[in-house]
Coordinates of C-alpha atoms in Angstrom, one line a residue:
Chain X
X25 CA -4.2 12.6 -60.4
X26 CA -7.2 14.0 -58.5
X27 CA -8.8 13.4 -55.5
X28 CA -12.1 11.6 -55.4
X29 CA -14.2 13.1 -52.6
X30 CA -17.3 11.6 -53.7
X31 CA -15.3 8.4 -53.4
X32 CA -14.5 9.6 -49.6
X33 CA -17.8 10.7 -48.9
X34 CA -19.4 7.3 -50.2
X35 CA -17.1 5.6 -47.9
X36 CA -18.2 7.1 -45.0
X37 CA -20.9 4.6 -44.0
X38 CA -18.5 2.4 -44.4
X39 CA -15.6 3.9 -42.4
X40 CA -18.0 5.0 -39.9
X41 CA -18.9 1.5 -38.7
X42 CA -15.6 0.6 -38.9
X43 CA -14.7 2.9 -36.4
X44 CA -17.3 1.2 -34.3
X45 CA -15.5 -1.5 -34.4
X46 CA -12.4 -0.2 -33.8
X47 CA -14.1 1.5 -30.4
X48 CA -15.5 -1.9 -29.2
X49 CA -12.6 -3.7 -29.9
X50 CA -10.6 -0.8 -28.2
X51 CA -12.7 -0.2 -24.8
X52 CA -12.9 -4.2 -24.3
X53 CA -9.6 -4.6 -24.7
X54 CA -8.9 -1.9 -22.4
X55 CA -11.3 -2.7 -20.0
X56 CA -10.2 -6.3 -20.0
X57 CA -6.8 -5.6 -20.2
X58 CA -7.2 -3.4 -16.7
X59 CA -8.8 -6.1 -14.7
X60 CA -5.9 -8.5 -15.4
X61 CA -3.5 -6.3 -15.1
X62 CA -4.9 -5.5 -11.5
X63 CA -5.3 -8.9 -10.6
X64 CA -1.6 -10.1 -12.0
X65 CA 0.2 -6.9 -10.9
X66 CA -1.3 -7.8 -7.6
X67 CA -0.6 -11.4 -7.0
X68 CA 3.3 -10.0 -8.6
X69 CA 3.8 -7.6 -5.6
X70 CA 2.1 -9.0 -2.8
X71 CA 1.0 -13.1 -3.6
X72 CA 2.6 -15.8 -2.4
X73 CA 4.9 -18.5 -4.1
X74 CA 1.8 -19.6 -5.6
X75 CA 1.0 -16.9 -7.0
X76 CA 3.9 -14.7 -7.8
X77 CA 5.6 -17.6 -10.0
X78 CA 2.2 -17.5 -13.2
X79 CA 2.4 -14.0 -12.9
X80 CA 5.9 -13.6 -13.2
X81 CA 5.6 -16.0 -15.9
X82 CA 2.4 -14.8 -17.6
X83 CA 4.1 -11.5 -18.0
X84 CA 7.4 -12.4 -19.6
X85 CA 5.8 -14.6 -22.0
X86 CA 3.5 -11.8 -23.2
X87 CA 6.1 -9.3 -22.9
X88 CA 8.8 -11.3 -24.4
X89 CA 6.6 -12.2 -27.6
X90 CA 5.4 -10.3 -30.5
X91 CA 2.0 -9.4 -30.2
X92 CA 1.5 -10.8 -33.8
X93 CA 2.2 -14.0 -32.8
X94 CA -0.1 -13.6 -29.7
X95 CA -2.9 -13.0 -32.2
X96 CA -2.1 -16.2 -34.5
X97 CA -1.8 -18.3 -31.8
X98 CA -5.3 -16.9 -30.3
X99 CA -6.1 -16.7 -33.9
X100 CA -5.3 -20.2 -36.1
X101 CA -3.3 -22.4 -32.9
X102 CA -5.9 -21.9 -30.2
X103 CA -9.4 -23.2 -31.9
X104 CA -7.1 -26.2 -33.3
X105 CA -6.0 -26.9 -30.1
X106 CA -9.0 -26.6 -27.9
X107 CA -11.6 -27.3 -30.4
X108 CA -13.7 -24.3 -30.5
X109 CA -14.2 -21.7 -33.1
X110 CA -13.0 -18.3 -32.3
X111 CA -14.4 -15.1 -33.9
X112 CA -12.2 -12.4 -35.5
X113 CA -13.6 -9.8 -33.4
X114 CA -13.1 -12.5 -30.2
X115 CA -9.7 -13.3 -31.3
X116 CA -8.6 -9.6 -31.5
X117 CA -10.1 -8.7 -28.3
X118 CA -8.6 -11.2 -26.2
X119 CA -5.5 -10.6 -28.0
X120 CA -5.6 -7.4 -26.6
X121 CA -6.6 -8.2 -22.7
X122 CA -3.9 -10.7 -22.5
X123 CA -1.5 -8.8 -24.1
X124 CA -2.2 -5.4 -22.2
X125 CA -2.7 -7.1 -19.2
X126 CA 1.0 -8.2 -18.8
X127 CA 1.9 -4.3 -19.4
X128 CA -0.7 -3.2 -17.2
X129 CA 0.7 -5.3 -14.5
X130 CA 4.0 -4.5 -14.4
X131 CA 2.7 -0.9 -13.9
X132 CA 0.7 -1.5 -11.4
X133 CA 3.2 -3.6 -9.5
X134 CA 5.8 -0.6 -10.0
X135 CA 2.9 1.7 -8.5
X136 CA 2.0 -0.6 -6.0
X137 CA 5.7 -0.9 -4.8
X138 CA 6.1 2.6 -5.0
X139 CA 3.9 3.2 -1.8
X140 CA 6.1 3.8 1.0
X141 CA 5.8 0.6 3.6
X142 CA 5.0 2.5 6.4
X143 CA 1.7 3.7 5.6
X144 CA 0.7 -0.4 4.7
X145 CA 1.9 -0.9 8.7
X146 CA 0.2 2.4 9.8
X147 CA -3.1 1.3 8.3
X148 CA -2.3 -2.6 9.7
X149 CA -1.5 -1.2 13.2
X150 CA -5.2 0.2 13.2
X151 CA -6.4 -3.4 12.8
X152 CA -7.9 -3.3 9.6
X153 CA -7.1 -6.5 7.7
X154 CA -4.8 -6.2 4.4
X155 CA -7.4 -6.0 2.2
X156 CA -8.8 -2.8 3.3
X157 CA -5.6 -1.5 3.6
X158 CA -4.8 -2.4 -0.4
X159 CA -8.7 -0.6 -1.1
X160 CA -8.1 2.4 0.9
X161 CA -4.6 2.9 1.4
X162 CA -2.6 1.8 -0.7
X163 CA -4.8 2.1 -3.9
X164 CA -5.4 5.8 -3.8
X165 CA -1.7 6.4 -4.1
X166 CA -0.7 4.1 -6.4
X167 CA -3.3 4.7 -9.0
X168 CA -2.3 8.1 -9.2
X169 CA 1.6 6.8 -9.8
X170 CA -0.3 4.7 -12.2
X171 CA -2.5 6.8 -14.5
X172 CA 0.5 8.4 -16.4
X173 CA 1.9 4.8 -17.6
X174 CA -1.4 3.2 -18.1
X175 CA -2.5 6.3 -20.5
X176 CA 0.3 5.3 -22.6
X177 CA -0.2 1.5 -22.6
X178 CA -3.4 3.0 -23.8
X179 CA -2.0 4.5 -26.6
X180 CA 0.0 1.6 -27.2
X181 CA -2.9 -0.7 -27.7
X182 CA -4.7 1.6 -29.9
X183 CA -1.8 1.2 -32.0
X184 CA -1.8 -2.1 -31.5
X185 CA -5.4 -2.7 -33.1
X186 CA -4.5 -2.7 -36.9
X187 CA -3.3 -5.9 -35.7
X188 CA -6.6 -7.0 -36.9
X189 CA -5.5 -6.1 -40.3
X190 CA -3.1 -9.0 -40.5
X191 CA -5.5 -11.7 -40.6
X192 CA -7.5 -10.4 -43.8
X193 CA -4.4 -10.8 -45.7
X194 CA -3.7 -14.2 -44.3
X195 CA -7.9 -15.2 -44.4
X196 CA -8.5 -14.0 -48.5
X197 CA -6.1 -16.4 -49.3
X198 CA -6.5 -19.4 -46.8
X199 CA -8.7 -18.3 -44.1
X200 CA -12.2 -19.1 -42.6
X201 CA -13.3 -17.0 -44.7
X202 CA -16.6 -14.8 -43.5
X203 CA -14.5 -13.8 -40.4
X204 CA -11.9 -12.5 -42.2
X205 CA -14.2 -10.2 -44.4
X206 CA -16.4 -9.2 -41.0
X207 CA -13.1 -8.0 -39.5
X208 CA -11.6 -6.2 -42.5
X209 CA -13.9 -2.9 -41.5
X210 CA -12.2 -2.9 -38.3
X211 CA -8.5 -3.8 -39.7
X212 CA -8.5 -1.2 -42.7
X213 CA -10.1 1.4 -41.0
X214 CA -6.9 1.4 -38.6
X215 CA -4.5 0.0 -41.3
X216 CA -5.2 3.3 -43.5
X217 CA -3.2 5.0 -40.3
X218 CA -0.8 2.8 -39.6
X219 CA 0.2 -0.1 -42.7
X220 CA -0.6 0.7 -45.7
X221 CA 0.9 4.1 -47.5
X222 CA -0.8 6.8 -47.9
X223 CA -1.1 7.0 -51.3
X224 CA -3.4 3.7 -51.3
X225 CA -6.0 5.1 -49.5
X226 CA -8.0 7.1 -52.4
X227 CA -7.6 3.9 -54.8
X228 CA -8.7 2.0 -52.4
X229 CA -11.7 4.0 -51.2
X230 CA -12.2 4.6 -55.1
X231 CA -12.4 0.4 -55.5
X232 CA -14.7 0.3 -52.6
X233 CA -17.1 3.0 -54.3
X234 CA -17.5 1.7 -57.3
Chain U
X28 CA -4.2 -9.0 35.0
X29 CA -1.3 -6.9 33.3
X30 CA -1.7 -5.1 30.6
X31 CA 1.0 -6.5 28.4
X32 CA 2.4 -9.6 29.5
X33 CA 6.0 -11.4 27.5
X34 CA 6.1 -14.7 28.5
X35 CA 9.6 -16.1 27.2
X36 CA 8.9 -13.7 24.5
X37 CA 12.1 -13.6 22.1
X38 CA 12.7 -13.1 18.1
X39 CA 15.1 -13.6 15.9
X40 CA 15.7 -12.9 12.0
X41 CA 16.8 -16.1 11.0
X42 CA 20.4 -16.8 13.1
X43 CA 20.2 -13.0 14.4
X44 CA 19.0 -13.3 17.8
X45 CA 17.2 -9.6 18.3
X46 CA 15.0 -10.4 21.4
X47 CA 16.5 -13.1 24.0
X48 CA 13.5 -15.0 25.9
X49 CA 12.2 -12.0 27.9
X50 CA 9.6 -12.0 30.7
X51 CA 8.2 -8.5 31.4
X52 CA 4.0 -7.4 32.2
X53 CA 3.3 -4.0 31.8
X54 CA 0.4 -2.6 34.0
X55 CA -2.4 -0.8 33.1
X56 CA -1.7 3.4 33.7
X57 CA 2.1 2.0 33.3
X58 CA 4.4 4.6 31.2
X59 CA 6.8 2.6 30.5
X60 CA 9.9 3.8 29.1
X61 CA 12.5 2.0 26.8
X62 CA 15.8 3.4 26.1
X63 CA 18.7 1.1 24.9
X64 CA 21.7 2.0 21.9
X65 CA 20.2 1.5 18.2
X66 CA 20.0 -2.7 17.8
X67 CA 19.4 -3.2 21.2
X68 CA 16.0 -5.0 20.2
X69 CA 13.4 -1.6 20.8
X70 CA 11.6 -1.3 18.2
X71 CA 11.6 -5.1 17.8
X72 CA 10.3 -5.5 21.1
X73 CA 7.3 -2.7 20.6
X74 CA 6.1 -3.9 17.2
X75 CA 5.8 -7.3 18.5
X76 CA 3.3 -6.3 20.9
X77 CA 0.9 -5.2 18.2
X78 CA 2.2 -8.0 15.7
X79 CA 3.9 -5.7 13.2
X80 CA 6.6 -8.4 14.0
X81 CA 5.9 -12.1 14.5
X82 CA 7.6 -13.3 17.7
X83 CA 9.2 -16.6 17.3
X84 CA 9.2 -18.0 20.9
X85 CA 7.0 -17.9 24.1
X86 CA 3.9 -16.3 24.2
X87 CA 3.1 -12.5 24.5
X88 CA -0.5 -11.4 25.7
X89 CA -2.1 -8.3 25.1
X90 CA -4.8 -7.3 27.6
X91 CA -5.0 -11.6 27.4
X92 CA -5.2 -11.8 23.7
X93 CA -2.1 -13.8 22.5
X94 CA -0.3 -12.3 19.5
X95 CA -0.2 -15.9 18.8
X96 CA -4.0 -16.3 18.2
X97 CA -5.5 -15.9 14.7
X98 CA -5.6 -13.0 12.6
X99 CA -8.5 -11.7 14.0
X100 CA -6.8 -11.9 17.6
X101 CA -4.2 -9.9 16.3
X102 CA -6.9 -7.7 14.5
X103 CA -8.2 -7.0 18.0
X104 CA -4.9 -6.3 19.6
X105 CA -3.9 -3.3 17.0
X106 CA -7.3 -2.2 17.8
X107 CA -6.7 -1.7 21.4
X108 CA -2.9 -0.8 21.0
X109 CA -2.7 2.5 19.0
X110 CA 0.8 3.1 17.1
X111 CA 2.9 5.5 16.6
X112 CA 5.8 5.9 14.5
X113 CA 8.8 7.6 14.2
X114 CA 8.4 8.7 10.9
X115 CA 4.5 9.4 11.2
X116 CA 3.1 7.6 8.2
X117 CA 0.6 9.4 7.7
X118 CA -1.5 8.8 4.4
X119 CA -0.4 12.0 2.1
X120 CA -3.4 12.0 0.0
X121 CA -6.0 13.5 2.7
X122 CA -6.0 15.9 5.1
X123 CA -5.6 16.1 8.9
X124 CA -9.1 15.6 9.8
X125 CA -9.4 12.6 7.2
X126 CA -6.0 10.7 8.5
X127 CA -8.1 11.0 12.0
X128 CA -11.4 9.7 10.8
X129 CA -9.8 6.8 8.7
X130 CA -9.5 4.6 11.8
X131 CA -13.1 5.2 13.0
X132 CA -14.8 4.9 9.9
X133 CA -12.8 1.8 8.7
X134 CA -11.3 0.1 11.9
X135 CA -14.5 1.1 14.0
X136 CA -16.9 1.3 11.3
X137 CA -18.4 4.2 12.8
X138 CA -20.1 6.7 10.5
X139 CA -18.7 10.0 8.8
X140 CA -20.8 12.3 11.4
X141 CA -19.1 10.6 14.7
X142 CA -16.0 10.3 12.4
X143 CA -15.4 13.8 12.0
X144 CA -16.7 14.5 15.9
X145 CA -14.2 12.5 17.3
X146 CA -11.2 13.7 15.0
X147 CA -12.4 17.4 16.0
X148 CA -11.9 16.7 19.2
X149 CA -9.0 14.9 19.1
X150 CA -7.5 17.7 16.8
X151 CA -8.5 20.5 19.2
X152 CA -6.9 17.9 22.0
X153 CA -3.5 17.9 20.2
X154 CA -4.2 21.7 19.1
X155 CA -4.6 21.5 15.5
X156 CA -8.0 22.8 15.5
X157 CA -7.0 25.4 13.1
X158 CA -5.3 22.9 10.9
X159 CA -7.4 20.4 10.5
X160 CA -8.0 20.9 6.6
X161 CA -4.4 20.9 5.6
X162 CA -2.2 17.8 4.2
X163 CA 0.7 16.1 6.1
X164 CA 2.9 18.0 3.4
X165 CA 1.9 21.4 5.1
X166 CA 2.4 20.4 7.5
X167 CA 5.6 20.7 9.9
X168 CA 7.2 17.5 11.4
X169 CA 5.8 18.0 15.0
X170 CA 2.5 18.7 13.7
X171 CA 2.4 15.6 11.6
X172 CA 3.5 13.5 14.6
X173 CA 0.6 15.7 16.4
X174 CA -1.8 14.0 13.9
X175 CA -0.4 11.0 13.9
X176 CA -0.9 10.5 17.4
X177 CA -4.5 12.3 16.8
X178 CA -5.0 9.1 14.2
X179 CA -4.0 6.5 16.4
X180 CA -6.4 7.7 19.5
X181 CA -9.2 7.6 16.9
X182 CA -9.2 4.3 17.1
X183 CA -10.3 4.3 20.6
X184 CA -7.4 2.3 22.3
X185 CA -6.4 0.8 25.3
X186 CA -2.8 1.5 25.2
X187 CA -0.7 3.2 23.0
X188 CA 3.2 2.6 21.1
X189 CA 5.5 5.2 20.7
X190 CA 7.9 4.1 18.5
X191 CA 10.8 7.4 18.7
X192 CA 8.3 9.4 18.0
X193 CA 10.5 12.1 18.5
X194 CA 14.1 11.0 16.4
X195 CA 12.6 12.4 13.0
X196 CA 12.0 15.9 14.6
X197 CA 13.8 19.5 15.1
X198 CA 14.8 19.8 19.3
X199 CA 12.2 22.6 19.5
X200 CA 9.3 20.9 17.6
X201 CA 10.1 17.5 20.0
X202 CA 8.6 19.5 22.8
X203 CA 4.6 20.0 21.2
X204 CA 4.9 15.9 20.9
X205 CA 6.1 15.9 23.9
X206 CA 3.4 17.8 25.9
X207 CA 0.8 15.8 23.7
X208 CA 2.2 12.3 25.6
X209 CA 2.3 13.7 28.6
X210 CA -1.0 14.9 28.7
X211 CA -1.8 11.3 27.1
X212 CA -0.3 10.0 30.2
X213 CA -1.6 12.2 32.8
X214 CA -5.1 11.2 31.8
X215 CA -3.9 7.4 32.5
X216 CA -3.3 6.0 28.8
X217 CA -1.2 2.7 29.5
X218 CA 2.0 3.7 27.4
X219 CA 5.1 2.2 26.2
X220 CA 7.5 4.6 24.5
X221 CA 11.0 3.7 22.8
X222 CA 12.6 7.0 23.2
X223 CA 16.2 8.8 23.8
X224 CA 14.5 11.4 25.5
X225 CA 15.6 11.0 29.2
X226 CA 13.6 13.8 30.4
X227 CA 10.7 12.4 29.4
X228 CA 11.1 9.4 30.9
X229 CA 11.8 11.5 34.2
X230 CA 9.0 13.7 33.9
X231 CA 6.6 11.1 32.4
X232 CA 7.7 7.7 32.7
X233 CA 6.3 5.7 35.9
X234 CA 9.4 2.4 34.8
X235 CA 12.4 3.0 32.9
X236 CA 13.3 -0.2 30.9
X237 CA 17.2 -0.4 29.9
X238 CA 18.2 -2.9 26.8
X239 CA 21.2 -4.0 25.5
X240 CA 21.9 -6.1 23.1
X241 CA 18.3 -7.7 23.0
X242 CA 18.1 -8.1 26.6
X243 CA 16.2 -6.2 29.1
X244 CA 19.1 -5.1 31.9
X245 CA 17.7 -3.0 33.8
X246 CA 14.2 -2.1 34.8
X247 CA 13.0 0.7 37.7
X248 CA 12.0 3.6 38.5
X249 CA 13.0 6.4 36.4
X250 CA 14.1 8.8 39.0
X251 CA 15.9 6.7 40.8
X252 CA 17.7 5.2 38.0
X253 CA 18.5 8.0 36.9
X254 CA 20.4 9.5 40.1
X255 CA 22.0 6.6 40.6
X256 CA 22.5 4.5 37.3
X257 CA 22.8 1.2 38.4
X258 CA 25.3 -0.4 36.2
X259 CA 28.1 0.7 34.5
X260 CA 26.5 0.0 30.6
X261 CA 24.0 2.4 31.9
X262 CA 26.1 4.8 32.8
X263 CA 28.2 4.9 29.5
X264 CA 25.0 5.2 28.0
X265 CA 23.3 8.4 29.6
X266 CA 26.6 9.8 29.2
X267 CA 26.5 9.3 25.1
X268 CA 22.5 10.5 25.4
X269 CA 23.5 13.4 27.1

């Protein structure tokens, strides 16, 4: 058996806006999954009743579930219940905030907690109100106890987004149909890494050639 | 009208009783020193005064601003009642001069340039000047409290807290915090200081305050109280200081 690099090189196109994709679908979910993190890891170290009880909850939910069913419940159960239709692309993404976000936020209440009390009560006993002292206080500490755990959630959702990948196999068979070919760029392109075995990968770049 | 006025002030932490009902006003260009054995209710009673500690009966005024009042009362009481603590708290990520311009340019909203004025000044003041651009962690111990102090005066107060500012420090590095309050004092600041250090409260103190057991026992004049302790609590207790 030989290898087919005109089959590779034809694929390219292909792969290369697959791996657009993949980036979008990455940086929201990043970027998403960073502002909720903030905001429950937040409300989890310093909110009130009110407050601390969803985010405790939120985050052991996520955490406590596989992020596969995350993505078939945002996927096939959500639109059912609520009526709406829900893109691949959509469904992956928020997939990826929600999920990320209950991580994020149990690093960032870790970091937050980490911040020695007294220097909350030294920026308090200058009169500044709490929120100034979260901004400038206690934030420039605890992102940097942060950044080394939140690079590897990173990681972790970058691994995460072959997740994608799932649905085509579920979609060819008895999906809404256009979605499920839209998303299979993104999906295989991070698949080929992750799910399928190596030895596939020429064949299928072969198929998709010809 | 006093400085710092408990009116039936007390606290407790839920059926620990800390500060019995307690009257006590506190002048301006008072030094007014608090000595007592650990749990006698010092600290407790100096972090109510700026609100780090919510009392739970009476009424305690700052400069006539009730800790009582809403959060922007309190706001404006940490404003004019600088703090300092025993183990400095300063913020590790900047240097000197930017723990002394935090309060100006956050507290006071001030701008960088008479930010970084003021802290000069108040770094030459506690003499740091040649300092200024290190971080807390080169700092030693009696220099950090040295800044610390530097930080709270920044903010431009009316009084300031000294909450053992000495107990986390070497004997020979108490003395450059020492000298810093005193010249604090001298130029009229309206102090109360939590302290084991009877010779500052000789030297510098214009009241001595003696609690036990979150009451205030005695209360006089430092010297005096000193020669002649006037119970026999106080007595045991210079003895254990000393």
């Amino acid at each position: 058996m030989t290898f087919d690099w005109a089959a590779v090189i034809a694929a390219l196109p292909d792969l290369l806006q697959g791996l657009q994709l993949t980036l979008l679908i990455a940086l929201a979910g990043l970027a998403g999954g960073i502002v909720l993190g903030i905001l429950a890891g937040v409300a989890l170290t310093y909110g009130g009743r009110l407050t601390v009880l969803p985010a405790q909850l939120y985050v052991a939910l996520i955490r406590g579930t596989p992020i596969v069913v995350q993505v078939m419940f945002v996927y096939f159960a959500l639109p059912i219940m609520m009526d709406i239709r829900i893109s691949g692309i959509s469904a992956a993404i928020i997939t990826l905030v929600v999920n990320s976000g209950a991580y994020n936020a149990e690093i960032i209440r870790g970091a937050l907690d980490g911040v020695p009390f007294g220097l909350r009560e030294a920026g308090l006993a200058m009169g500044l109100p709490f929120r100034t002292v979260l901004l400038h206080v206690i934030t420039p500490i605890a992102f940097r106890r942060a950044l080394p755990a939140m690079g590897k959630q990173f990681v972790n959702l970058e691994g995460h987004l072959d997740l994608s990948g799932y649905r085509r196999g579920r979609t060819d068979s008895a999906g809404p149909g256009n979605h499920g070919r839209e998303l299979s760029g993104g999906g295989d392109l991070d698949c080929g890494g992750d799910h399928l075995p190596a030895r596939d990968q020429p064949a299928r770049a072969g198929s998709a050639s010809a | 009208m006093s400085m710092i006025e408990f009116q039936q002030t007390s606290k407790h932490f839920g059926a620990n009783v800390v500060l019995h009902p307690l009257d006590l006003a506190i002048e301006r260009g008072e030094v007014a020193v608090i000595v007592g054995p650990s749990g006698s209710g010092k600290s407790t009673m100096l972090r109510c005064i700026n609100g780090l500690e919510k009392i739970s009966g009476g009424d305690l005024r700052v400069d006539n601003i009730s800790v009582l009042g809403s959060a922007r009362d309190v706001r404006r009481i940490r404003l004019e009642a600088g703090m300092v603590f025993q183990q400095f708290n300063l913020f590790p990520n900047l240097t000197a001069m930017q723990n002394v311009m935090f309060g100006p340019i956050r507290a006071r909203r001030q701008t960088r340039a008479e930010a970084r004025e003021i802290a000069t000044a108040l770094l030459h003041k506690v003499g740091l000047s040649e300092r200024m651009h290190h971080y807390p962690s080169q700092l030693s111990g009696g220099q950090q409290q040295r800044v610390a102090i530097a930080r709270a005066l920044a903010v431009q107060p009316k009084l300031m807290l000294f909450d053992e500012p000495t107990s986390a420090l070497d004997p020979e590095l108490r003395q450059e915090v020492l000298k810093v309050m005193q010249t604090l004092a001298s130029e009229g600041m309206t102090m109360v200081v939590v302290t084991h250090e009877m010779g500052f409260a000789q030297r510098v103190g214009s009241r001595l305050l003696f609690m036990e057991a979150g009451r205030m026992v005695h209360d006089g004049k430092p010297v005096e109280m000193l020669s002649t302790p006037p119970g026999e609590r106080f007595r045991d207790f210079l003895q254990h200081v000393n």
